[in-house]
Amino acid sequence: MAIIEAEELRKEFVVWRKVGRLRRQRQVVSAVDGVSLRVEQGETLGYLGPNGAGKSTTLKMFTGVLAPSSGRLRVCGLEPVSRRVQLTRQIGVVFGQRSQLWWDLPLRDSFALLRHVFRIPQAEHAARLAQCRELLGLDEFLDTPVRQLSLGQRMRGELTAALLHGPRVLFLDEPTIGLDVVSKQAVRAFLTQLRDQGEVTVVLTTHDLADIERLCRRLVIIDHGRVVHDGSLEALHARYGSRRRVVVDLDAPWEQVPGLSGAVVEAVEAEGHRVTFSLAEGVTAGHVITQLAGYAALRDISIVEPDIEEVIARLYAASDDARSVASG
Amino acid sequence: MLSAYTRLLVAQIRSQTQYRLSFLADVVSTCLMSLLDIVAVLVLFRVTPALGGFSGRQVLVMAAMALLAFSLSDLLVGNVERLRFYIRTGLFDVVLLRPLSALGQLLVIDFAPRRTGRVVQALVILAVALFLVDIDWSVARVAILVVTPLAGSLIFASIFVAGATVAFWWVESGELANAFTYGGRDFTTYPVSVYSGWFRRLFAYGLGFAFVAYYPALFLLDVPDPLGAPIWLGWGTPVVALLAMTVAACVWRTGVRHYRSTGS
Amino acid sequence: MGLDVRAFLALTSAGFRRWSTYRQATAAAVFTNSVFGFLKTYVLLAVALGAGGAAVGYDGPMLVSFVWLGQGLIGVVMLWGWTDLADRVRTGDVVADLLRPVNPLWTYLAADLGRAGYATLTRFLIPVAVGLVYFDFFLPTRPASYALFTVSVALAVLVSFTFRYLVNLTAFWLLDVRGVMLLAQLMMGALSGLYLPIRFLPDWCENVLWYLTPFPSMLQAPLDIYVEYGGIGTQLAIVSGQLAWVVVGFTACGWLQRRAAWKLVIQGG
Ligand SMILES: Nc1ncnc2c1ncn2[C@@H]1O[C@H](COP(=O)(O)OP(=O)(O)O)[C@@H](O)[C@H]1O
Ligand SMILES: [Mg+2]
């Protein structure tokens, strides 16, 4: 059984837009517009989209905070809003913007309180806390009131708080937003480990692509509330024709190599001394380099991985085109 | 279960007492505030010998019973007013992510122990007021004296909860609820016979405020209602409280389903 | 530290516009103030009835207009809830205010007058209309009373502004002004005539309030002028009293603000 099952999930908000000085107009915003998704136990899912795409709204429905406008939703086999209390015991949640910690109390006290709130057996609580303390390096600020923590420290605290009751699913909304490099890395390393243990299903929203590249094998991209891609990173590259590139520095200026297969010249720079090839699908860099080596002396070679930012930019452009075609 | 709420409560008190000076000023001003209600009654009776057909001492009994019921409910659920703050900031999200009742958490996480002072104060005022009138004490009268403030506070509590729930639809409507909570307190301070028209029907019967102090006080004082209601209505407070709580619970549940969080 | 008329008017209109965006809050306040209007009207009418038709010189219609104009003026005079300056002191933004070439007292005043203007059109007029529709409302017999009432309301706004400004200035010395604010609100409510006409109080108490505190000048003053309590001589005396409190208020604000600025410069806040 899938741990998250969503079918045609929708959430609409009514907003009043100002038109003119006094009049207001009623407008329905479809924040989530027919999302269908199945997430299996143990998966790590990256939920990606530009600002306002509907990521947080989806997560709020998954966690029982918001009631969907329509559609069917089961998380851990439960209907989130009506079985909210049971569900909270099975999920852990970190919303980057909203703290679940007690503002005026030391981190340690927040953790102790959560033990009572979730009724976690003492031994379990101690074991999980010890693990998080080590992996996230909490010890140096465990006795500091939460309001005095830096964002990175707080986020590490939030992660711990979300895991203390041993949830089956962990929902993370923009866990790395605004963090310094060190904290970002600490959070990513921690999540990687969590993923590799494979016990906790992780659903993570972000608009930071590095998070996705490090952490998620499966990627769901949404735009304007709709899923525009669901699959692996590789599948995304394949679908949008992004290619790996080989950049070679030559001793002598570039001349066309007769019968070069599997690669196309993309750019020639530095008076012909630097050439960029893009590789066709399924072609290895080695295959191209062997061919080149027969013709010219190679001084240096580098391989450039496809740029995911670019792919996604293209993807959004494509989805916008589709929308304008559909509506126009 | 209880222990989870108790721990939340202790945590809340600990963080509140970190701000000592304003805590003290809070205690002083809340006490002054309820004293003011009683002073207002006394001042009015400097000007007039009777109000709605009742003497100053009789009105004081009603006012004191109303004050006790209100202070009790204010102590227990008054902080539900803070709901609008949680809704506006989206912090209600966090409340919904814990395995406890949302309303229960709200009441506990902002519990204001300073309001106990007002309850004590109200008890003293009621004792004085009862001493100043002649009451033919009986088991029934003692029973009504004990039951009424508790049931009356549940009526107020229902109004507090239902009123705060409006914020799920109308975030900036904070003051609206005051019309019925603090308005209800003012209404119950004076005999129902003072009011008239649709206003009396709405507040006294529609919202049940006549049962907070007026009818029970008539029973205690053994005075007939100038408006002609039977004396046994003094026993109606628990029934009305039950009704009010049912309605408030429904309103609350509908409200939570309407929660729309905030765009981040 | 001058502020020319055009800048002052621009700030006033900005204040007006800012408050006109708080629609829900305004609607809620109008509703709530009207409900309390009904409550107070019935109680005070019962008092007048019990006292044989008139209470301490106020008859039924006078009490009705006293209550409803009072309920309308709460929003105009703004008896509670203004913490703009204190908030800026707490966040440290106030430094920017003090560094500008204009005295912040005047910029805040301009904004507050804009707020009062918007409140007059909404929070004042609607409850007064409700009172007029439902009850027997007193209308002044002397045309001059309307003019004096208008002047008196303007002065009441100024008195209330200076008092609120003073309370906000304490934020320079106190870390947390919530307590002081609460006490100030309590006094403004209880001693200004909002709960009850202060003429219901014992004479000595009434005199202390009129002569030694600014509170009656914030609300009771314009209300008494409207209901023509006493003759034209009384009305003029009331307005002069308010004028005196305006002068005292602004002097005190200027003095305390200089102390605050001094503290900021010398002690670094
Ligand atoms: N509580 C709300 N009320 C009104 N509109 C909202 C609310 N929450 C989200 N929205 C709107 O729904 C859309 C999706 O928002 P959100 O899910 O927060 O996007 P993301 O997290 O992907 O940035 C946005 O257009 C946002 O303005
Ligand atoms: Mg978001």
mmCIF file of N, CA, C and O and ligand atoms in Angstrom, chain A residues 13-15 29 31 49-58 60 173-174 222, chain B residues 260-264, ligand 1:
data_model
loop_
_atom_site.group_PDB
_atom_site.id
_atom_site.type_symbol
_atom_site.label_atom_id
_atom_site.label_comp_id
_atom_site.label_asym_id
_atom_site.label_seq_id
_atom_site.Cartn_x
_atom_site.Cartn_y
_atom_site.Cartn_z
ATOM 1 N N PHE A 13 -8.600 28.894 -3.148
ATOM 2 C CA PHE A 13 -8.742 29.979 -2.173
ATOM 3 C C PHE A 13 -9.543 31.093 -2.805
ATOM 4 O O PHE A 13 -9.321 31.428 -3.970
ATOM 5 N N VAL A 14 -10.444 31.646 -2.023
ATOM 6 C CA VAL A 14 -11.149 32.825 -2.510
ATOM 7 C C VAL A 14 -10.384 34.045 -2.019
ATOM 8 O O VAL A 14 -10.110 34.167 -0.829
ATOM 9 N N VAL A 15 -10.003 34.885 -2.932
ATOM 10 C CA VAL A 15 -9.322 36.111 -2.514
ATOM 11 C C VAL A 15 -10.064 37.303 -3.100
ATOM 12 O O VAL A 15 -10.724 37.199 -4.123
ATOM 13 N N VAL A 29 -8.484 31.425 -6.568
ATOM 14 C CA VAL A 29 -7.131 31.009 -6.924
ATOM 15 C C VAL A 29 -7.046 29.499 -6.744
ATOM 16 O O VAL A 29 -7.337 28.999 -5.654
ATOM 17 N N ALA A 31 -4.780 27.005 -5.961
ATOM 18 C CA ALA A 31 -3.403 26.846 -5.497
ATOM 19 C C ALA A 31 -2.890 25.459 -5.869
ATOM 20 O O ALA A 31 -1.747 25.287 -6.254
ATOM 21 N N GLY A 49 9.121 23.415 -7.387
ATOM 22 C CA GLY A 49 8.294 24.327 -8.153
ATOM 23 C C GLY A 49 8.670 25.747 -7.827
ATOM 24 O O GLY A 49 9.249 26.004 -6.774
ATOM 25 N N PRO A 50 8.356 26.682 -8.720
ATOM 26 C CA PRO A 50 8.687 28.075 -8.430
ATOM 27 C C PRO A 50 7.807 28.608 -7.302
ATOM 28 O O PRO A 50 6.877 27.937 -6.869
ATOM 29 N N ASN A 51 8.090 29.812 -6.844
ATOM 30 C CA ASN A 51 7.280 30.408 -5.791
ATOM 31 C C ASN A 51 5.822 30.487 -6.191
ATOM 32 O O ASN A 51 5.513 30.878 -7.312
ATOM 33 N N GLY A 52 4.939 30.103 -5.271
ATOM 34 C CA GLY A 52 3.512 30.203 -5.558
ATOM 35 C C GLY A 52 2.983 29.064 -6.402
ATOM 36 O O GLY A 52 1.845 29.103 -6.861
ATOM 37 N N ALA A 53 3.780 28.012 -6.591
ATOM 38 C CA ALA A 53 3.341 26.901 -7.430
ATOM 39 C C ALA A 53 2.301 26.038 -6.727
ATOM 40 O O ALA A 53 1.529 25.339 -7.368
ATOM 41 N N GLY A 54 2.290 26.090 -5.390
ATOM 42 C CA GLY A 54 1.327 25.278 -4.648
ATOM 43 C C GLY A 54 1.985 24.193 -3.817
ATOM 44 O O GLY A 54 1.314 23.273 -3.341
ATOM 45 N N LYS A 55 3.289 24.294 -3.608
ATOM 46 C CA LYS A 55 3.998 23.259 -2.851
ATOM 47 C C LYS A 55 3.536 23.227 -1.394
ATOM 48 O O LYS A 55 3.142 22.179 -0.888
ATOM 49 N N SER A 56 3.580 24.390 -0.751
ATOM 50 C CA SER A 56 3.212 24.410 0.669
ATOM 51 C C SER A 56 1.763 24.009 0.850
ATOM 52 O O SER A 56 1.425 23.294 1.803
ATOM 53 N N THR A 57 0.911 24.468 -0.052
ATOM 54 C CA THR A 57 -0.503 24.131 0.063
ATOM 55 C C THR A 57 -0.701 22.617 -0.016
ATOM 56 O O THR A 57 -1.465 22.040 0.753
ATOM 57 N N THR A 58 0.018 21.961 -0.939
ATOM 58 C CA THR A 58 -0.081 20.504 -1.030
ATOM 59 C C THR A 58 0.335 19.863 0.289
ATOM 60 O O THR A 58 -0.357 18.988 0.823
ATOM 61 N N LYS A 60 0.354 21.117 3.235
ATOM 62 C CA LYS A 60 -0.605 21.385 4.315
ATOM 63 C C LYS A 60 -1.801 20.457 4.209
ATOM 64 O O LYS A 60 -2.391 20.076 5.217
ATOM 65 N N ASP A 173 9.025 21.408 4.433
ATOM 66 C CA ASP A 173 8.712 22.497 3.515
ATOM 67 C C ASP A 173 9.874 23.485 3.516
ATOM 68 O O ASP A 173 10.110 24.160 4.507
ATOM 69 N N GLU A 174 10.599 23.531 2.441
ATOM 70 C CA GLU A 174 11.748 24.429 2.290
ATOM 71 C C GLU A 174 12.705 24.349 3.486
ATOM 72 O O GLU A 174 12.945 25.351 4.154
ATOM 73 N N ILE A 222 5.912 20.835 -9.911
ATOM 74 C CA ILE A 222 4.598 21.409 -10.162
ATOM 75 C C ILE A 222 4.739 22.865 -10.560
ATOM 76 O O ILE A 222 5.705 23.549 -10.209
ATOM 77 N N ARG B 260 -7.681 28.473 6.616
ATOM 78 C CA ARG B 260 -7.012 28.476 5.328
ATOM 79 C C ARG B 260 -5.526 28.770 5.434
ATOM 80 O O ARG B 260 -4.864 29.004 4.425
ATOM 81 N N SER B 261 -5.024 28.751 6.653
ATOM 82 C CA SER B 261 -3.601 29.001 6.836
ATOM 83 C C SER B 261 -3.225 30.330 6.184
ATOM 84 O O SER B 261 -4.094 31.155 5.914
ATOM 85 N N THR B 262 -1.949 30.535 5.927
ATOM 86 C CA THR B 262 -1.561 31.750 5.219
ATOM 87 C C THR B 262 -0.624 31.360 4.110
ATOM 88 O O THR B 262 0.096 30.387 4.233
ATOM 89 N N GLY B 263 -0.646 32.075 3.020
ATOM 90 C CA GLY B 263 0.344 31.830 1.982
ATOM 91 C C GLY B 263 1.702 32.179 2.552
ATOM 92 O O GLY B 263 1.824 33.147 3.283
ATOM 93 N N SER B 264 2.718 31.374 2.278
ATOM 94 C CA SER B 264 4.011 31.603 2.939
ATOM 95 C C SER B 264 4.826 32.702 2.282
ATOM 96 O O SER B 264 4.399 33.480 1.538
HETATM 97 N N1 LIG D 1 -4.101 31.006 2.885
HETATM 98 C C1 LIG D 1 -4.103 31.436 1.623
HETATM 99 N N2 LIG D 1 -4.997 32.336 1.202
HETATM 100 C C2 LIG D 1 -5.004 32.760 -0.077
HETATM 101 N N3 LIG D 1 -4.163 32.354 -1.012
HETATM 102 C C3 LIG D 1 -3.231 31.457 -0.673
HETATM 103 C C4 LIG D 1 -3.152 30.949 0.657
HETATM 104 N N4 LIG D 1 -2.134 30.059 0.717
HETATM 105 C C5 LIG D 1 -1.602 30.019 -0.538
HETATM 106 N N5 LIG D 1 -2.260 30.859 -1.354
HETATM 107 C C6 LIG D 1 -1.979 31.050 -2.787
HETATM 108 O O1 LIG D 1 -1.887 29.802 -3.395
HETATM 109 C C7 LIG D 1 -0.782 29.743 -4.271
HETATM 110 C C8 LIG D 1 0.177 28.641 -3.877
HETATM 111 O O2 LIG D 1 0.805 28.987 -2.669
HETATM 112 P P1 LIG D 1 1.865 28.069 -1.930
HETATM 113 O O3 LIG D 1 1.304 26.695 -1.809
HETATM 114 O O4 LIG D 1 2.255 28.740 -0.672
HETATM 115 O O5 LIG D 1 3.069 28.075 -2.975
HETATM 116 P P2 LIG D 1 4.575 27.597 -2.794
HETATM 117 O O6 LIG D 1 4.715 26.958 -1.465
HETATM 118 O O7 LIG D 1 4.767 26.658 -3.917
HETATM 119 O O8 LIG D 1 5.421 28.805 -2.943
HETATM 120 C C9 LIG D 1 -0.171 31.127 -4.285
HETATM 121 O O9 LIG D 1 -0.710 31.825 -5.371
HETATM 122 C C10 LIG D 1 -0.629 31.714 -2.985
HETATM 123 O O10 LIG D 1 -0.750 33.101 -3.103
#
